[in-house]
CSV table of C-alpha atoms and ligand atoms in Angstrom, one decimal:
chain,number,residue,atom,x,y,z
A,1,MET,CA,0.0,0.0,0.0
A,2,ASN,CA,1.0,3.6,-0.6
A,3,LEU,CA,1.0,6.3,2.1
A,4,TYR,CA,0.9,9.9,1.1
A,5,ILE,CA,1.9,12.6,3.7
A,6,ASP,CA,1.7,16.4,3.5
A,7,ARG,CA,3.9,17.6,6.4
A,8,GLY,CA,3.1,21.3,6.6
A,9,ALA,CA,4.4,23.8,9.2
A,10,THR,CA,1.2,23.5,11.2
A,11,ASN,CA,-0.5,20.3,10.2
A,12,ILE,CA,0.1,16.8,8.9
A,13,ARG,CA,-2.3,15.5,6.4
A,14,TYR,CA,-2.1,11.9,5.2
A,15,GLN,CA,-3.9,9.5,3.0
A,16,ILE,CA,-3.6,5.8,2.6
A,17,GLU,CA,-4.2,4.7,-1.0
A,18,ASP,CA,-7.5,6.2,-2.1
A,19,SER,CA,-9.1,6.6,1.4
A,20,SER,CA,-10.1,10.0,2.7
A,21,ILE,CA,-7.5,12.6,3.8
A,22,VAL,CA,-6.9,12.8,7.5
A,23,THR,CA,-5.6,16.0,9.2
A,24,ILE,CA,-3.7,15.9,12.5
A,25,LYS,CA,-2.0,18.6,14.4
A,26,GLU,CA,1.7,18.7,15.6
A,27,SER,CA,2.4,15.0,15.3
A,28,ASN,CA,5.8,13.4,15.1
A,29,ILE,CA,6.3,12.0,11.5
A,30,ILE,CA,8.2,9.0,12.8
A,31,SER,CA,5.6,7.9,15.3
A,32,LEU,CA,2.8,8.5,12.7
A,33,ILE,CA,4.5,6.2,10.2
A,34,ARG,CA,5.2,3.6,12.9
A,35,GLU,CA,1.6,3.7,14.0
A,36,LEU,CA,0.2,3.4,10.4
A,37,THR,CA,2.6,0.5,9.5
A,38,THR,CA,1.4,-1.6,12.4
A,39,GLN,CA,-2.2,-1.2,11.0
A,40,TYR,CA,-1.5,-1.3,7.2
A,41,ASN,CA,0.9,-3.2,5.0
A,42,ILE,CA,2.6,0.1,3.7
A,43,LYS,CA,5.4,-0.4,1.2
A,44,ARG,CA,5.9,3.1,-0.2
A,45,VAL,CA,5.7,6.5,1.5
A,46,TYR,CA,5.4,9.7,-0.5
A,47,ILE,CA,6.1,12.9,1.5
A,48,SER,CA,5.6,16.6,0.8
A,49,PHE,CA,7.7,18.3,3.4
A,50,ALA,CA,7.7,22.0,4.3
A,51,GLY,CA,11.4,22.4,4.5
A,52,GLU,CA,14.7,21.4,2.9
A,53,VAL,CA,14.9,18.0,1.4
A,54,ARG,CA,17.8,16.4,-0.6
A,55,ASP,CA,17.9,13.0,-2.2
A,56,ASN,CA,14.8,11.9,-0.1
A,57,ILE,CA,16.4,13.0,3.1
A,58,ILE,CA,15.0,15.7,5.3
A,59,ILE,CA,17.7,18.3,6.0
A,60,SER,CA,16.0,21.0,8.0
A,61,ALA,CA,12.9,23.2,8.3
A,62,PRO,CA,12.8,26.8,9.6
A,63,ASN,CA,9.1,26.5,10.7
A,64,ILE,CA,9.2,22.9,12.0
A,65,ASP,CA,11.4,21.8,15.0
A,66,ILE,CA,13.2,19.0,13.1
A,67,GLU,CA,16.9,18.1,12.5
A,68,LYS,CA,18.4,16.0,9.7
A,69,LEU,CA,16.2,13.0,9.2
A,70,ASP,CA,16.7,9.9,7.1
A,71,LEU,CA,13.4,8.1,7.4
A,72,SER,CA,14.6,5.0,5.5
A,73,SER,CA,17.0,4.3,8.4
A,74,TYR,CA,14.0,3.9,10.8
A,75,PHE,CA,11.9,2.0,8.2
A,76,PRO,CA,14.4,-0.1,6.1
A,77,ASN,CA,11.6,-2.0,4.4
A,78,ILE,CA,9.7,1.0,3.2
A,79,GLN,CA,10.6,3.0,0.0
A,80,PHE,CA,10.5,6.7,0.6
A,81,LYS,CA,10.0,9.5,-1.9
A,82,ILE,CA,10.3,12.9,-0.3
A,83,ASP,CA,10.5,16.4,-1.7
A,84,ASN,CA,10.0,20.0,-0.6
A,85,ASP,CA,6.3,21.0,-0.3
A,86,LEU,CA,6.4,23.6,-3.0
A,87,ASN,CA,8.1,21.3,-5.5
A,88,CYS,CA,5.3,18.9,-4.8
A,89,ALA,CA,2.6,21.6,-5.2
A,90,ILE,CA,4.0,22.8,-8.5
A,91,LEU,CA,4.1,19.3,-9.9
A,92,ALA,CA,0.3,19.1,-9.1
A,93,GLU,CA,-0.4,22.6,-10.4
A,94,ALA,CA,1.5,22.0,-13.6
A,95,LYS,CA,-0.6,18.8,-14.2
A,96,TYR,CA,-3.8,20.6,-13.4
A,97,TRP,CA,-3.2,23.7,-15.6
A,98,ASN,CA,-1.5,21.6,-18.2
A,99,SER,CA,1.5,24.1,-18.3
A,100,ARG,CA,5.3,23.7,-18.9
A,101,ASP,CA,6.0,27.2,-17.5
A,102,ILE,CA,4.2,27.8,-14.3
A,103,VAL,CA,5.1,29.2,-10.9
A,104,ALA,CA,3.3,28.7,-7.6
A,105,LEU,CA,3.3,31.2,-4.7
A,106,TYR,CA,1.8,29.6,-1.6
A,107,ILE,CA,1.1,31.6,1.5
A,108,GLY,CA,0.3,29.7,4.6
A,109,THR,CA,2.4,29.6,7.8
A,110,GLY,CA,5.4,30.6,5.6
A,111,ILE,CA,5.5,32.0,2.0
A,112,GLY,CA,7.1,29.8,-0.5
A,113,ALA,CA,7.4,29.3,-4.2
A,114,GLY,CA,7.9,26.4,-6.7
A,115,ALA,CA,8.7,26.8,-10.4
A,116,ILE,CA,8.5,24.7,-13.5
A,117,SER,CA,10.4,26.1,-16.5
A,118,SER,CA,10.3,24.5,-19.9
A,119,GLY,CA,8.7,21.4,-18.2
A,120,ASN,CA,11.4,20.9,-15.5
A,121,ILE,CA,11.2,21.8,-11.8
A,122,VAL,CA,13.7,24.5,-11.0
A,123,ARG,CA,15.7,22.9,-8.1
A,124,GLY,CA,19.0,24.6,-8.0
A,125,PHE,CA,22.4,23.1,-6.9
A,126,SER,CA,21.0,21.6,-3.6
A,127,ASN,CA,17.2,21.6,-4.2
A,128,LEU,CA,16.9,25.0,-2.6
A,129,ALA,CA,15.8,27.3,-5.5
A,130,GLY,CA,12.7,29.4,-5.0
A,131,GLU,CA,13.0,30.2,-1.3
A,132,ILE,CA,11.2,33.5,-2.0
A,133,GLY,CA,10.2,34.0,1.7
A,134,HIS,CA,13.8,34.7,2.6
A,135,ILE,CA,14.4,37.4,0.0
A,136,PRO,CA,15.2,40.7,1.8
A,137,PHE,CA,12.3,43.1,1.9
A,138,LYS,CA,12.2,45.3,5.0
A,139,LYS,CA,13.7,45.3,8.5
A,140,ALA,CA,11.4,43.8,11.2
A,141,PRO,CA,11.8,44.1,14.9
A,142,PHE,CA,12.0,40.2,15.2
A,143,SER,CA,13.8,37.4,13.4
A,144,CYS,CA,12.7,34.9,10.8
A,145,GLY,CA,13.0,31.1,11.3
A,146,CYS,CA,16.2,31.4,9.1
A,147,GLY,CA,17.8,33.9,11.6
A,148,LYS,CA,17.6,37.1,9.5
A,149,TYR,CA,15.5,40.2,10.3
A,150,ASN,CA,14.4,41.3,6.8
A,151,CYS,CA,12.8,38.4,5.1
A,152,ILE,CA,9.5,38.8,3.1
A,153,GLU,CA,8.1,36.1,5.3
A,154,LEU,CA,8.2,38.4,8.3
A,155,PHE,CA,5.7,40.7,6.6
A,156,ALA,CA,3.5,38.5,4.3
A,157,SER,CA,2.7,35.1,5.8
A,158,GLY,CA,0.6,33.5,8.4
A,159,SER,CA,3.6,33.5,10.8
A,160,ALA,CA,4.0,37.2,10.1
A,161,VAL,CA,0.5,37.9,11.3
A,162,LYS,CA,1.3,35.9,14.4
A,163,LYS,CA,4.6,37.6,15.1
A,164,TRP,CA,3.2,41.2,14.6
A,165,SER,CA,0.2,40.2,16.9
A,166,GLU,CA,2.6,39.1,19.6
A,167,TYR,CA,4.9,42.1,19.1
A,168,LEU,CA,2.0,44.6,19.3
A,169,ASN,CA,0.2,42.5,21.9
A,170,LYS,CA,-3.1,42.5,19.9
A,171,ASP,CA,-5.1,39.7,18.4
A,172,PHE,CA,-5.9,40.1,14.6
A,173,LYS,CA,-8.8,38.0,13.4
A,174,ARG,CA,-8.6,39.2,9.9
A,175,LEU,CA,-5.6,40.7,7.9
A,176,GLU,CA,-7.6,43.9,7.5
A,177,ASP,CA,-7.7,44.4,11.3
A,178,MET,CA,-3.9,44.9,11.4
A,179,PRO,CA,-2.6,48.5,11.8
A,180,LYS,CA,-2.6,50.2,8.4
A,181,GLU,CA,1.2,50.2,8.0
A,182,ILE,CA,1.5,46.5,8.8
A,183,TYR,CA,-1.5,45.7,6.6
A,184,ASN,CA,0.1,47.7,3.8
A,185,ASN,CA,3.4,45.9,4.3
A,186,PHE,CA,1.6,42.6,4.0
A,187,LEU,CA,0.0,43.6,0.7
A,188,GLU,CA,3.3,45.0,-0.6
A,189,GLY,CA,5.1,41.8,0.4
A,190,VAL,CA,2.7,39.7,-1.5
A,191,LEU,CA,3.0,41.9,-4.5
A,192,TYR,CA,6.9,42.0,-4.2
A,193,ALA,CA,7.1,38.2,-4.0
A,194,SER,CA,4.7,37.8,-7.0
A,195,ALA,CA,6.5,40.3,-9.1
A,196,THR,CA,9.9,38.9,-8.2
A,197,LEU,CA,8.8,35.4,-9.4
A,198,ILE,CA,7.2,36.8,-12.6
A,199,THR,CA,10.3,38.7,-13.4
A,200,LEU,CA,12.7,36.0,-12.7
A,201,PHE,CA,10.9,33.0,-14.2
A,202,ASN,CA,8.7,34.6,-17.0
A,203,PRO,CA,5.9,32.0,-16.3
A,204,GLN,CA,2.7,31.4,-18.4
A,205,ILE,CA,0.7,31.0,-15.1
A,206,LEU,CA,1.2,32.4,-11.6
A,207,VAL,CA,-0.9,30.2,-9.3
A,208,LEU,CA,-1.5,31.3,-5.7
A,209,GLY,CA,-2.5,29.0,-2.9
A,210,GLY,CA,-2.1,28.2,0.8
A,211,GLY,CA,-4.2,28.8,3.8
A,212,VAL,CA,-3.8,32.6,3.9
A,213,ILE,CA,-4.9,32.9,0.2
A,214,GLU,CA,-7.8,30.5,0.8
A,215,LYS,CA,-9.1,32.8,3.5
A,216,ASN,CA,-8.2,36.0,1.7
A,217,SER,CA,-8.9,35.5,-2.0
A,218,PHE,CA,-9.2,39.2,-2.4
A,219,LEU,CA,-5.4,39.1,-2.5
A,220,ILE,CA,-5.6,37.6,-6.1
A,221,ASP,CA,-7.5,40.7,-7.3
A,222,TYR,CA,-5.1,43.0,-5.5
A,223,ILE,CA,-2.2,41.3,-7.2
A,224,VAL,CA,-3.8,41.4,-10.7
A,225,GLU,CA,-4.6,45.1,-10.3
A,226,ASN,CA,-1.3,46.2,-8.9
A,227,ILE,CA,1.3,43.8,-10.4
A,228,ASP,CA,2.3,46.2,-13.2
A,229,ARG,CA,3.8,48.5,-10.7
A,230,TYR,CA,6.2,45.8,-9.5
A,231,ALA,CA,6.9,43.2,-12.2
A,232,TYR,CA,8.9,43.8,-15.4
A,233,ASN,CA,6.0,44.7,-17.7
A,234,PRO,CA,6.9,42.6,-20.9
A,235,ASN,CA,6.5,39.5,-18.7
A,236,LEU,CA,2.9,40.4,-18.0
A,237,LYS,CA,1.8,39.9,-21.6
A,238,ASP,CA,-0.5,36.8,-21.7
A,239,LEU,CA,0.4,35.9,-18.1
A,240,LYS,CA,-2.5,34.3,-16.2
A,241,ILE,CA,-2.7,34.9,-12.4
A,242,VAL,CA,-5.0,32.4,-10.8
A,243,GLN,CA,-6.0,30.9,-7.5
A,244,THR,CA,-5.4,27.2,-7.0
A,245,LYS,CA,-8.3,24.9,-7.8
A,246,LEU,CA,-6.6,22.0,-5.9
A,247,LYS,CA,-7.7,21.2,-2.3
A,248,ASP,CA,-4.2,19.9,-1.3
A,249,ALA,CA,-1.7,20.5,-4.0
A,250,PRO,CA,1.4,19.4,-2.0
A,251,LEU,CA,-0.3,16.0,-1.2
A,252,GLU,CA,-1.5,15.6,-4.8
A,253,GLY,CA,2.0,16.5,-6.0
A,254,ALA,CA,3.6,14.0,-3.5
A,255,LYS,CA,1.8,11.3,-5.5
A,256,LEU,CA,3.5,12.3,-8.6
A,257,LEU,CA,7.1,12.0,-7.1
B,1,ZN,ZN1,14.1,34.1,6.5
């Protein structure tokens, strides 16, 4: 049997073969696999992981408390296919939109990107390309999971909303409830990330997804209306900016690994 896992920064979602998807909070991935292998005859595990992955080995994750982890050393009889969550998401998106030049910008706990160019995932030398959340943007009064103080992720992500809430000692139910300057930084950060990806990768489609986009789909209209102020304009010709139609693109993409 196949087990599919989407290890996000906040939740774990998993699915065994074609059964329904189960969501659990803050579970240890090793104990989860151990538990499921005692109940099912699992031969292969496909994992979308919100962090750094190389050659099917988890290296690190700024938003998850985890160290280098080679799951096959714990489960020698299971075959593992593991990749970064945005690499998984872009595989699923490219299939859905039938595109060979597509970029995904996902905003959930973090803000991350995946890119397929001329039909190939853009991975970089050590599978780290596309870490858009850690591009310098503005100086924040607190640090990012990566240790720096100026990442886009500190202004335009779910964790940014949490960090600004704690810093200002106020609870924001909606993005629009944040003080104007912080709200504007959020919008600008989303625009800055979108425009950077469009200018760098010249995609046919920019697809947006993740928990923050799901709850605030007005962000799509905001990007469409304002992107020409940030992106290199020739790249906007015939570009489609869309919201994901997939319920769980990282999990769907893990199946394609
Ligand atoms: Zn960072």
